[in-house]
Amino acid sequence: MEFVTQILRWIHFLAGITWIGLLYYFNFVQTPFFGETDPAVRSGAIQKLVPRALWWFRWGAMFTFLAGILMYLYEWVRQADVFFVSPYGVSITVGGVLGILMFLNVWLIIWPCQKVVIASAAQVAQGGQAIPEAAGRARRAALASRTNTLFSIPMLFFMGASRHYPSLVGQPSGNAVATLFIIVAILIAAIELNCLVGTQGATKKPLDSVSGTLWAGFLFWLVLILLFEIIL
Ligand code: HEM
C-alpha cells in the first residue's frame, strides 16, 4: 500500500505543478501581455496558444484532484475516529477544501467561459461577429482565475503543513476543531461568493490587480494561521 500511495503522491505533485504553474502563467504573464498587445496578436494567441495551455491546465487540475481525493479518503478511512482531531486531518482538510474549490472553479467556471471566448475569437477571425456574451464570460473567467491564485497561497501551506508542521494543530478537542472549521468555511465561502457574483456588479477588489491578489492571498493565510493559533 505504501507503494500505491507514493505513486498517487507522485501523480499529485506532477499534475499539481502543471496546473498551478499554468495558473500563475495565465495570471502573472498572459493576462498583462494581452492587455498591452495588438488585437491581431491577441486573437491569434486566443485561437492557437490558449487552447493548448487550457488543455494542460484543466487536465492537470483533474489529476491533481483525483490523486488528492484518493489519498485523502485513504487516510480518513485508515485513521477513522481520530482523523478530524489529528494535526494531519485538520491541516489537510483546510488545504483540501481550498484545492477542491479551485478544481471546481476550473471545470465549472473557467473552462466553460473560455470555450465561449475562444469560439468568439475564431468567428471574428473568419470575418463573422463576436459572440455577444464573450466579453462578460472573459471577465468571469478572469475573476475565477484570480480567486484560485488567492486560494493557492494558503492551500499549499496547509497541504504541506499536514505532514510537516503538526505543532500548528497540536492535540485539539473535537469542539475546537468544529469551531475552527465553521469559521474557516464562512471565510472561504465569502471569497468564493465574490467569485460567483463578482461580475454582476459586486466589488471584486483587491482581485482587480495581480499585486492585490497576492496581498489578499497572504493576508488570508495570516488570518487562517491566527485562527488556528487562537482556537486550537
Ligand atoms: C484539488 C484538490 C486537492 C486535494 C483533495 C489534495 C489532497 C492532498 C492530500 C490528501 C495530501 C496528503 C498526501 C499524503 O498523505 O502524503 C496532499 C499533499 C500535497 N498536496 Fe494536495 N490536494 C489538492 C490540491 C493540490 C494542489 C493544487 C497542489 C499544488 C501543487 C497540491 C500540492 C500538494 C503537496 C505539495 C503535497 C505534499 C505535502 C507533503 O509535503 O507531504 N495539492 N494533497
PDB file of C-alpha atoms and ligand atoms in Angstrom:
ATOM      1  CA  MET A   1       0.000   0.000   0.000  1.00  0.00           C
ATOM      2  CA  GLU A   2       2.906   2.336   0.709  1.00  0.00           C
ATOM      3  CA  PHE A   3       3.959   1.953  -2.930  1.00  0.00           C
ATOM      4  CA  VAL A   4       0.431   2.783  -4.179  1.00  0.00           C
ATOM      5  CA  THR A   5       0.115   5.905  -2.007  1.00  0.00           C
ATOM      6  CA  GLN A   6       3.594   7.045  -3.078  1.00  0.00           C
ATOM      7  CA  ILE A   7       2.556   6.682  -6.749  1.00  0.00           C
ATOM      8  CA  LEU A   8      -0.585   8.731  -6.010  1.00  0.00           C
ATOM      9  CA  ARG A   9       1.533  11.372  -4.230  1.00  0.00           C
ATOM     10  CA  TRP A  10       3.883  11.486  -7.224  1.00  0.00           C
ATOM     11  CA  ILE A  11       0.984  11.929  -9.676  1.00  0.00           C
ATOM     12  CA  HIS A  12      -0.428  14.591  -7.334  1.00  0.00           C
ATOM     13  CA  PHE A  13       2.832  16.571  -7.396  1.00  0.00           C
ATOM     14  CA  LEU A  14       3.364  16.266 -11.169  1.00  0.00           C
ATOM     15  CA  ALA A  15      -0.220  17.255 -12.001  1.00  0.00           C
ATOM     16  CA  GLY A  16      -0.229  19.967  -9.301  1.00  0.00           C
ATOM     17  CA  ILE A  17       2.919  21.614 -10.702  1.00  0.00           C
ATOM     18  CA  THR A  18       1.398  21.543 -14.199  1.00  0.00           C
ATOM     19  CA  TRP A  19      -1.881  23.069 -13.021  1.00  0.00           C
ATOM     20  CA  ILE A  20      -0.614  25.749 -10.676  1.00  0.00           C
ATOM     21  CA  GLY A  21       2.326  26.608 -12.975  1.00  0.00           C
ATOM     22  CA  LEU A  22      -0.149  27.378 -15.761  1.00  0.00           C
ATOM     23  CA  LEU A  23      -2.460  29.220 -13.347  1.00  0.00           C
ATOM     24  CA  TYR A  24       0.439  31.549 -12.452  1.00  0.00           C
ATOM     25  CA  TYR A  25       1.410  31.868 -16.134  1.00  0.00           C
ATOM     26  CA  PHE A  26      -2.143  32.970 -17.012  1.00  0.00           C
ATOM     27  CA  ASN A  27      -2.297  35.472 -14.154  1.00  0.00           C
ATOM     28  CA  PHE A  28       1.226  36.856 -13.992  1.00  0.00           C
ATOM     29  CA  VAL A  29       2.282  36.658 -17.671  1.00  0.00           C
ATOM     30  CA  GLN A  30      -0.510  36.137 -20.210  1.00  0.00           C
ATOM     31  CA  THR A  31      -3.241  38.475 -18.930  1.00  0.00           C
ATOM     32  CA  PRO A  32      -0.879  41.507 -18.562  1.00  0.00           C
ATOM     33  CA  PHE A  33       0.549  40.687 -22.020  1.00  0.00           C
ATOM     34  CA  PHE A  34      -2.951  40.539 -23.568  1.00  0.00           C
ATOM     35  CA  GLY A  35      -3.669  43.940 -22.033  1.00  0.00           C
ATOM     36  CA  GLU A  36      -0.757  45.511 -23.928  1.00  0.00           C
ATOM     37  CA  THR A  37      -0.547  43.622 -27.207  1.00  0.00           C
ATOM     38  CA  ASP A  38      -2.194  44.260 -30.624  1.00  0.00           C
ATOM     39  CA  PRO A  39      -5.698  42.805 -31.181  1.00  0.00           C
ATOM     40  CA  ALA A  40      -4.394  40.635 -34.049  1.00  0.00           C
ATOM     41  CA  VAL A  41      -1.686  39.070 -31.881  1.00  0.00           C
ATOM     42  CA  ARG A  42      -4.185  38.556 -29.059  1.00  0.00           C
ATOM     43  CA  SER A  43      -6.688  36.929 -31.418  1.00  0.00           C
ATOM     44  CA  GLY A  44      -4.038  34.545 -32.800  1.00  0.00           C
ATOM     45  CA  ALA A  45      -2.955  33.608 -29.286  1.00  0.00           C
ATOM     46  CA  ILE A  46      -6.542  33.026 -28.132  1.00  0.00           C
ATOM     47  CA  GLN A  47      -7.077  30.629 -31.037  1.00  0.00           C
ATOM     48  CA  LYS A  48      -3.754  28.750 -31.054  1.00  0.00           C
ATOM     49  CA  LEU A  49      -1.958  29.197 -27.725  1.00  0.00           C
ATOM     50  CA  VAL A  50      -4.696  29.486 -25.105  1.00  0.00           C
ATOM     51  CA  PRO A  51      -6.499  26.217 -26.048  1.00  0.00           C
ATOM     52  CA  ARG A  52      -3.234  24.285 -25.661  1.00  0.00           C
ATOM     53  CA  ALA A  53      -2.438  25.893 -22.314  1.00  0.00           C
ATOM     54  CA  LEU A  54      -6.020  25.303 -21.128  1.00  0.00           C
ATOM     55  CA  TRP A  55      -5.833  21.618 -22.052  1.00  0.00           C
ATOM     56  CA  TRP A  56      -2.850  21.024 -19.756  1.00  0.00           C
ATOM     57  CA  PHE A  57      -4.378  23.360 -17.158  1.00  0.00           C
ATOM     58  CA  ARG A  58      -7.741  21.598 -16.790  1.00  0.00           C
ATOM     59  CA  TRP A  59      -6.382  18.043 -17.012  1.00  0.00           C
ATOM     60  CA  GLY A  60      -3.617  18.978 -14.569  1.00  0.00           C
ATOM     61  CA  ALA A  61      -6.406  20.111 -12.228  1.00  0.00           C
ATOM     62  CA  MET A  62      -8.334  16.866 -12.801  1.00  0.00           C
ATOM     63  CA  PHE A  63      -5.403  14.552 -11.998  1.00  0.00           C
ATOM     64  CA  THR A  64      -4.305  16.664  -9.018  1.00  0.00           C
ATOM     65  CA  PHE A  65      -7.840  16.412  -7.668  1.00  0.00           C
ATOM     66  CA  LEU A  66      -8.282  12.681  -8.329  1.00  0.00           C
ATOM     67  CA  ALA A  67      -4.947  11.712  -6.752  1.00  0.00           C
ATOM     68  CA  GLY A  68      -5.540  14.137  -3.853  1.00  0.00           C
ATOM     69  CA  ILE A  69      -9.057  12.940  -3.057  1.00  0.00           C
ATOM     70  CA  LEU A  70      -7.947   9.283  -3.140  1.00  0.00           C
ATOM     71  CA  MET A  71      -5.100   9.996  -0.688  1.00  0.00           C
ATOM     72  CA  TYR A  72      -7.495  11.964   1.495  1.00  0.00           C
ATOM     73  CA  LEU A  73     -10.130   9.197   1.611  1.00  0.00           C
ATOM     74  CA  TYR A  74      -7.466   6.562   2.235  1.00  0.00           C
ATOM     75  CA  GLU A  75      -6.103   8.412   5.293  1.00  0.00           C
ATOM     76  CA  TRP A  76      -9.597   9.208   6.548  1.00  0.00           C
ATOM     77  CA  VAL A  77     -10.597   5.546   6.473  1.00  0.00           C
ATOM     78  CA  ARG A  78      -7.240   4.448   7.910  1.00  0.00           C
ATOM     79  CA  GLN A  79      -7.325   6.876  10.852  1.00  0.00           C
ATOM     80  CA  ALA A  80     -11.108   6.569  11.306  1.00  0.00           C
ATOM     81  CA  ASP A  81     -12.151   8.184  14.624  1.00  0.00           C
ATOM     82  CA  VAL A  82      -9.081  10.327  15.260  1.00  0.00           C
ATOM     83  CA  PHE A  83      -8.773  11.805  11.738  1.00  0.00           C
ATOM     84  CA  PHE A  84     -10.511  15.147  12.404  1.00  0.00           C
ATOM     85  CA  VAL A  85      -8.672  15.813  15.662  1.00  0.00           C
ATOM     86  CA  SER A  86      -5.246  14.876  14.263  1.00  0.00           C
ATOM     87  CA  PRO A  87      -2.775  17.512  13.001  1.00  0.00           C
ATOM     88  CA  TYR A  88      -2.758  15.761   9.617  1.00  0.00           C
ATOM     89  CA  GLY A  89      -6.559  15.605   9.327  1.00  0.00           C
ATOM     90  CA  VAL A  90      -7.163  19.236  10.329  1.00  0.00           C
ATOM     91  CA  SER A  91      -4.493  20.770   8.063  1.00  0.00           C
ATOM     92  CA  ILE A  92      -5.207  18.583   5.041  1.00  0.00           C
ATOM     93  CA  THR A  93      -8.955  19.248   5.322  1.00  0.00           C
ATOM     94  CA  VAL A  94      -8.413  23.020   5.156  1.00  0.00           C
ATOM     95  CA  GLY A  95      -5.878  22.670   2.304  1.00  0.00           C
ATOM     96  CA  GLY A  96      -8.020  20.072   0.531  1.00  0.00           C
ATOM     97  CA  VAL A  97     -11.229  22.146   0.672  1.00  0.00           C
ATOM     98  CA  LEU A  98      -9.380  25.081  -0.881  1.00  0.00           C
ATOM     99  CA  GLY A  99      -7.961  22.732  -3.563  1.00  0.00           C
ATOM    100  CA  ILE A 100     -11.364  21.198  -4.323  1.00  0.00           C
ATOM    101  CA  LEU A 101     -12.957  24.644  -4.737  1.00  0.00           C
ATOM    102  CA  MET A 102     -10.103  25.627  -7.050  1.00  0.00           C
ATOM    103  CA  PHE A 103     -10.707  22.451  -9.076  1.00  0.00           C
ATOM    104  CA  LEU A 104     -14.443  23.232  -9.331  1.00  0.00           C
ATOM    105  CA  ASN A 105     -13.666  26.822 -10.378  1.00  0.00           C
ATOM    106  CA  VAL A 106     -11.518  25.431 -13.214  1.00  0.00           C
ATOM    107  CA  TRP A 107     -14.047  22.932 -14.552  1.00  0.00           C
ATOM    108  CA  LEU A 108     -17.321  24.760 -13.857  1.00  0.00           C
ATOM    109  CA  ILE A 109     -16.366  28.407 -14.464  1.00  0.00           C
ATOM    110  CA  ILE A 110     -13.004  28.993 -16.173  1.00  0.00           C
ATOM    111  CA  TRP A 111     -13.173  26.283 -18.848  1.00  0.00           C
ATOM    112  CA  PRO A 112     -16.850  26.804 -19.926  1.00  0.00           C
ATOM    113  CA  CYS A 113     -16.251  30.587 -20.092  1.00  0.00           C
ATOM    114  CA  GLN A 114     -13.005  30.242 -22.031  1.00  0.00           C
ATOM    115  CA  LYS A 115     -14.711  27.975 -24.598  1.00  0.00           C
ATOM    116  CA  VAL A 116     -17.026  30.894 -25.473  1.00  0.00           C
ATOM    117  CA  VAL A 117     -14.086  33.352 -25.623  1.00  0.00           C
ATOM    118  CA  ILE A 118     -12.138  31.039 -27.962  1.00  0.00           C
ATOM    119  CA  ALA A 119     -15.187  30.387 -30.194  1.00  0.00           C
ATOM    120  CA  SER A 120     -15.821  34.141 -30.419  1.00  0.00           C
ATOM    121  CA  ALA A 121     -12.208  34.894 -31.445  1.00  0.00           C
ATOM    122  CA  ALA A 122     -12.424  32.179 -34.139  1.00  0.00           C
ATOM    123  CA  GLN A 123     -15.689  33.625 -35.517  1.00  0.00           C
ATOM    124  CA  VAL A 124     -14.241  37.156 -35.692  1.00  0.00           C
ATOM    125  CA  ALA A 125     -11.062  35.843 -37.394  1.00  0.00           C
ATOM    126  CA  GLN A 126     -13.271  34.250 -40.089  1.00  0.00           C
ATOM    127  CA  GLY A 127     -14.999  37.576 -40.721  1.00  0.00           C
ATOM    128  CA  GLY A 128     -18.038  36.907 -38.524  1.00  0.00           C
ATOM    129  CA  GLN A 129     -19.500  38.651 -35.478  1.00  0.00           C
ATOM    130  CA  ALA A 130     -18.168  38.339 -31.941  1.00  0.00           C
ATOM    131  CA  ILE A 131     -20.364  36.284 -29.603  1.00  0.00           C
ATOM    132  CA  PRO A 132     -22.171  38.959 -27.533  1.00  0.00           C
ATOM    133  CA  GLU A 133     -21.636  37.258 -24.171  1.00  0.00           C
ATOM    134  CA  ALA A 134     -17.901  36.609 -24.790  1.00  0.00           C
ATOM    135  CA  ALA A 135     -16.650  39.762 -23.026  1.00  0.00           C
ATOM    136  CA  GLY A 136     -18.705  39.022 -19.903  1.00  0.00           C
ATOM    137  CA  ARG A 137     -17.537  35.394 -19.911  1.00  0.00           C
ATOM    138  CA  ALA A 138     -13.904  36.530 -20.180  1.00  0.00           C
ATOM    139  CA  ARG A 139     -14.338  38.733 -17.080  1.00  0.00           C
ATOM    140  CA  ARG A 140     -15.976  35.908 -15.157  1.00  0.00           C
ATOM    141  CA  ALA A 141     -13.127  33.511 -16.048  1.00  0.00           C
ATOM    142  CA  ALA A 142     -10.562  36.139 -15.036  1.00  0.00           C
ATOM    143  CA  LEU A 143     -12.179  36.631 -11.633  1.00  0.00           C
ATOM    144  CA  ALA A 144     -12.306  32.865 -11.004  1.00  0.00           C
ATOM    145  CA  SER A 145      -8.661  32.620 -12.045  1.00  0.00           C
ATOM    146  CA  ARG A 146      -7.664  35.404  -9.627  1.00  0.00           C
ATOM    147  CA  THR A 147      -9.697  33.734  -6.873  1.00  0.00           C
ATOM    148  CA  ASN A 148      -7.786  30.494  -7.487  1.00  0.00           C
ATOM    149  CA  THR A 149      -4.472  32.377  -7.301  1.00  0.00           C
ATOM    150  CA  LEU A 150      -5.558  33.832  -3.943  1.00  0.00           C
ATOM    151  CA  PHE A 151      -6.642  30.390  -2.652  1.00  0.00           C
ATOM    152  CA  SER A 152      -3.434  28.712  -3.860  1.00  0.00           C
ATOM    153  CA  ILE A 153      -1.335  30.627  -1.317  1.00  0.00           C
ATOM    154  CA  PRO A 154      -2.892  29.242   1.906  1.00  0.00           C
ATOM    155  CA  MET A 155      -3.820  25.963   0.138  1.00  0.00           C
ATOM    156  CA  LEU A 156      -0.196  24.969  -0.409  1.00  0.00           C
ATOM    157  CA  PHE A 157       0.788  25.994   3.121  1.00  0.00           C
ATOM    158  CA  PHE A 158      -1.840  23.775   4.751  1.00  0.00           C
ATOM    159  CA  MET A 159      -1.199  20.918   2.344  1.00  0.00           C
ATOM    160  CA  GLY A 160       2.479  20.866   3.300  1.00  0.00           C
ATOM    161  CA  ALA A 161       1.697  21.520   6.998  1.00  0.00           C
ATOM    162  CA  SER A 162      -0.373  18.331   7.167  1.00  0.00           C
ATOM    163  CA  ARG A 163       2.716  16.117   7.405  1.00  0.00           C
ATOM    164  CA  HIS A 164       5.471  18.584   8.229  1.00  0.00           C
ATOM    165  CA  TYR A 165       4.066  21.076  10.763  1.00  0.00           C
ATOM    166  CA  PRO A 166       1.977  19.093  13.289  1.00  0.00           C
ATOM    167  CA  SER A 167       2.517  21.622  16.113  1.00  0.00           C
ATOM    168  CA  LEU A 168       0.307  24.076  14.187  1.00  0.00           C
ATOM    169  CA  VAL A 169      -2.620  21.920  15.329  1.00  0.00           C
ATOM    170  CA  GLY A 170      -1.374  20.048  18.424  1.00  0.00           C
ATOM    171  CA  GLN A 171      -3.978  17.827  20.143  1.00  0.00           C
ATOM    172  CA  PRO A 172      -7.246  19.800  19.881  1.00  0.00           C
ATOM    173  CA  SER A 173     -10.698  18.854  21.195  1.00  0.00           C
ATOM    174  CA  GLY A 174     -13.475  17.958  18.760  1.00  0.00           C
ATOM    175  CA  ASN A 175     -15.331  21.151  19.719  1.00  0.00           C
ATOM    176  CA  ALA A 176     -12.330  23.350  18.980  1.00  0.00           C
ATOM    177  CA  VAL A 177     -11.902  21.759  15.541  1.00  0.00           C
ATOM    178  CA  ALA A 178     -15.632  22.143  14.801  1.00  0.00           C
ATOM    179  CA  THR A 179     -15.456  25.859  15.737  1.00  0.00           C
ATOM    180  CA  LEU A 180     -12.397  26.340  13.561  1.00  0.00           C
ATOM    181  CA  PHE A 181     -13.972  24.550  10.585  1.00  0.00           C
ATOM    182  CA  ILE A 182     -17.165  26.630  10.805  1.00  0.00           C
ATOM    183  CA  ILE A 183     -15.299  29.971  10.869  1.00  0.00           C
ATOM    184  CA  VAL A 184     -12.884  28.909   8.114  1.00  0.00           C
ATOM    185  CA  ALA A 185     -15.800  27.647   5.986  1.00  0.00           C
ATOM    186  CA  ILE A 186     -17.594  31.029   6.325  1.00  0.00           C
ATOM    187  CA  LEU A 187     -14.456  32.928   5.262  1.00  0.00           C
ATOM    188  CA  ILE A 188     -13.793  30.631   2.291  1.00  0.00           C
ATOM    189  CA  ALA A 189     -17.471  30.812   1.258  1.00  0.00           C
ATOM    190  CA  ALA A 190     -17.368  34.650   1.324  1.00  0.00           C
ATOM    191  CA  ILE A 191     -14.376  34.707  -1.060  1.00  0.00           C
ATOM    192  CA  GLU A 192     -15.961  32.097  -3.338  1.00  0.00           C
ATOM    193  CA  LEU A 193     -19.241  34.050  -3.347  1.00  0.00           C
ATOM    194  CA  ASN A 194     -17.363  37.135  -4.531  1.00  0.00           C
ATOM    195  CA  CYS A 195     -16.045  34.960  -7.367  1.00  0.00           C
ATOM    196  CA  LEU A 196     -19.525  33.732  -8.290  1.00  0.00           C
ATOM    197  CA  VAL A 197     -21.374  37.077  -8.222  1.00  0.00           C
ATOM    198  CA  GLY A 198     -18.471  39.493  -8.751  1.00  0.00           C
ATOM    199  CA  THR A 199     -19.044  40.081 -12.443  1.00  0.00           C
ATOM    200  CA  GLN A 200     -22.645  41.050 -11.774  1.00  0.00           C
ATOM    201  CA  GLY A 201     -21.651  44.282 -10.063  1.00  0.00           C
ATOM    202  CA  ALA A 202     -20.426  43.313  -6.598  1.00  0.00           C
ATOM    203  CA  THR A 203     -16.966  44.571  -5.731  1.00  0.00           C
ATOM    204  CA  LYS A 204     -14.073  42.353  -6.754  1.00  0.00           C
ATOM    205  CA  LYS A 205     -11.272  44.476  -5.327  1.00  0.00           C
ATOM    206  CA  PRO A 206      -8.470  43.600  -4.468  1.00  0.00           C
ATOM    207  CA  LEU A 207      -8.643  40.964  -7.224  1.00  0.00           C
ATOM    208  CA  ASP A 208      -8.548  43.667  -9.910  1.00  0.00           C
ATOM    209  CA  SER A 209      -4.735  43.533  -9.893  1.00  0.00           C
ATOM    210  CA  VAL A 210      -2.069  40.840  -9.609  1.00  0.00           C
ATOM    211  CA  SER A 211      -0.426  42.569  -6.634  1.00  0.00           C
ATOM    212  CA  GLY A 212      -3.812  42.944  -4.902  1.00  0.00           C
ATOM    213  CA  THR A 213      -4.478  39.246  -5.430  1.00  0.00           C
ATOM    214  CA  LEU A 214      -1.122  38.270  -3.924  1.00  0.00           C
ATOM    215  CA  TRP A 215      -1.597  40.587  -0.941  1.00  0.00           C
ATOM    216  CA  ALA A 216      -5.075  39.169  -0.390  1.00  0.00           C
ATOM    217  CA  GLY A 217      -3.700  35.607  -0.558  1.00  0.00           C
ATOM    218  CA  PHE A 218      -1.019  36.267   2.058  1.00  0.00           C
ATOM    219  CA  LEU A 219      -3.470  38.190   4.252  1.00  0.00           C
ATOM    220  CA  PHE A 220      -5.955  35.319   4.065  1.00  0.00           C
ATOM    221  CA  TRP A 221      -3.138  32.907   5.010  1.00  0.00           C
ATOM    222  CA  LEU A 222      -2.299  35.115   8.032  1.00  0.00           C
ATOM    223  CA  VAL A 223      -5.944  35.197   9.160  1.00  0.00           C
ATOM    224  CA  LEU A 224      -6.169  31.403   8.901  1.00  0.00           C
ATOM    225  CA  ILE A 225      -2.930  30.900  10.844  1.00  0.00           C
ATOM    226  CA  LEU A 226      -4.141  33.250  13.590  1.00  0.00           C
ATOM    227  CA  LEU A 227      -7.432  31.344  13.785  1.00  0.00           C
ATOM    228  CA  PHE A 228      -5.502  28.069  14.170  1.00  0.00           C
ATOM    229  CA  GLU A 229      -3.395  29.636  16.961  1.00  0.00           C
ATOM    230  CA  ILE A 230      -6.337  31.193  18.800  1.00  0.00           C
ATOM    231  CA  ILE A 231      -8.918  28.413  18.504  1.00  0.00           C
ATOM    232  CA  LEU A 232      -6.856  25.192  18.677  1.00  0.00           C
TER     233      LEU A 232
HETATM  234  C1  HEM B   1      -7.584  19.549  -5.817  1.00  0.00           C
HETATM  235  C2  HEM B   1      -7.718  19.246  -4.554  1.00  0.00           C
HETATM  236  C3  HEM B   1      -6.615  18.675  -3.713  1.00  0.00           C
HETATM  237  C4  HEM B   1      -6.778  17.681  -2.805  1.00  0.00           C
HETATM  238  C5  HEM B   1      -8.084  16.967  -2.459  1.00  0.00           C
HETATM  239  C6  HEM B   1      -5.476  17.421  -2.233  1.00  0.00           C
HETATM  240  C7  HEM B   1      -5.200  16.468  -1.271  1.00  0.00           C
HETATM  241  C8  HEM B   1      -3.959  16.181  -0.752  1.00  0.00           C
HETATM  242  C9  HEM B   1      -3.679  15.170   0.216  1.00  0.00           C
HETATM  243  C10 HEM B   1      -4.711  14.226   0.846  1.00  0.00           C
HETATM  244  C11 HEM B   1      -2.358  15.215   0.508  1.00  0.00           C
HETATM  245  C12 HEM B   1      -1.624  14.367   1.531  1.00  0.00           C
HETATM  246  C13 HEM B   1      -0.850  13.290   0.892  1.00  0.00           C
HETATM  247  C14 HEM B   1      -0.175  12.455   1.934  1.00  0.00           C
HETATM  248  O1  HEM B   1      -0.915  11.809   2.718  1.00  0.00           O
HETATM  249  O2  HEM B   1       1.044  12.459   1.963  1.00  0.00           O
HETATM  250  C15 HEM B   1      -1.773  16.245  -0.296  1.00  0.00           C
HETATM  251  C16 HEM B   1      -0.440  16.585  -0.287  1.00  0.00           C
HETATM  252  C17 HEM B   1       0.119  17.552  -1.051  1.00  0.00           C
HETATM  253  N1  HEM B   1      -0.527  18.320  -1.977  1.00  0.00           N
HETATM  254 FE1  HEM B   1      -2.540  18.294  -2.386  1.00  0.00          FE
HETATM  255  N2  HEM B   1      -4.556  18.259  -2.803  1.00  0.00           N
HETATM  256  C18 HEM B   1      -5.206  19.050  -3.710  1.00  0.00           C
HETATM  257  C19 HEM B   1      -4.626  20.021  -4.494  1.00  0.00           C
HETATM  258  C20 HEM B   1      -3.267  20.331  -4.516  1.00  0.00           C
HETATM  259  C21 HEM B   1      -2.673  21.316  -5.369  1.00  0.00           C
HETATM  260  C22 HEM B   1      -3.401  22.178  -6.386  1.00  0.00           C
HETATM  261  C23 HEM B   1      -1.359  21.344  -5.102  1.00  0.00           C
HETATM  262  C24 HEM B   1      -0.347  22.250  -5.755  1.00  0.00           C
HETATM  263  C25 HEM B   1       0.673  21.876  -6.375  1.00  0.00           C
HETATM  264  C26 HEM B   1      -1.100  20.375  -4.063  1.00  0.00           C
HETATM  265  C27 HEM B   1       0.134  20.095  -3.508  1.00  0.00           C
HETATM  266  C28 HEM B   1       0.385  19.178  -2.527  1.00  0.00           C
HETATM  267  C29 HEM B   1       1.685  18.947  -1.928  1.00  0.00           C
HETATM  268  C30 HEM B   1       2.976  19.678  -2.262  1.00  0.00           C
HETATM  269  C31 HEM B   1       1.511  17.943  -1.001  1.00  0.00           C
HETATM  270  C32 HEM B   1       2.613  17.316  -0.163  1.00  0.00           C
HETATM  271  C33 HEM B   1       2.543  17.557   1.270  1.00  0.00           C
HETATM  272  C34 HEM B   1       3.743  16.882   1.884  1.00  0.00           C
HETATM  273  O3  HEM B   1       4.780  17.508   1.948  1.00  0.00           O
HETATM  274  O4  HEM B   1       3.640  15.711   2.284  1.00  0.00           O
HETATM  275  N3  HEM B   1      -2.291  19.779  -3.738  1.00  0.00           N
HETATM  276  N4  HEM B   1      -2.767  16.818  -1.063  1.00  0.00           N
END
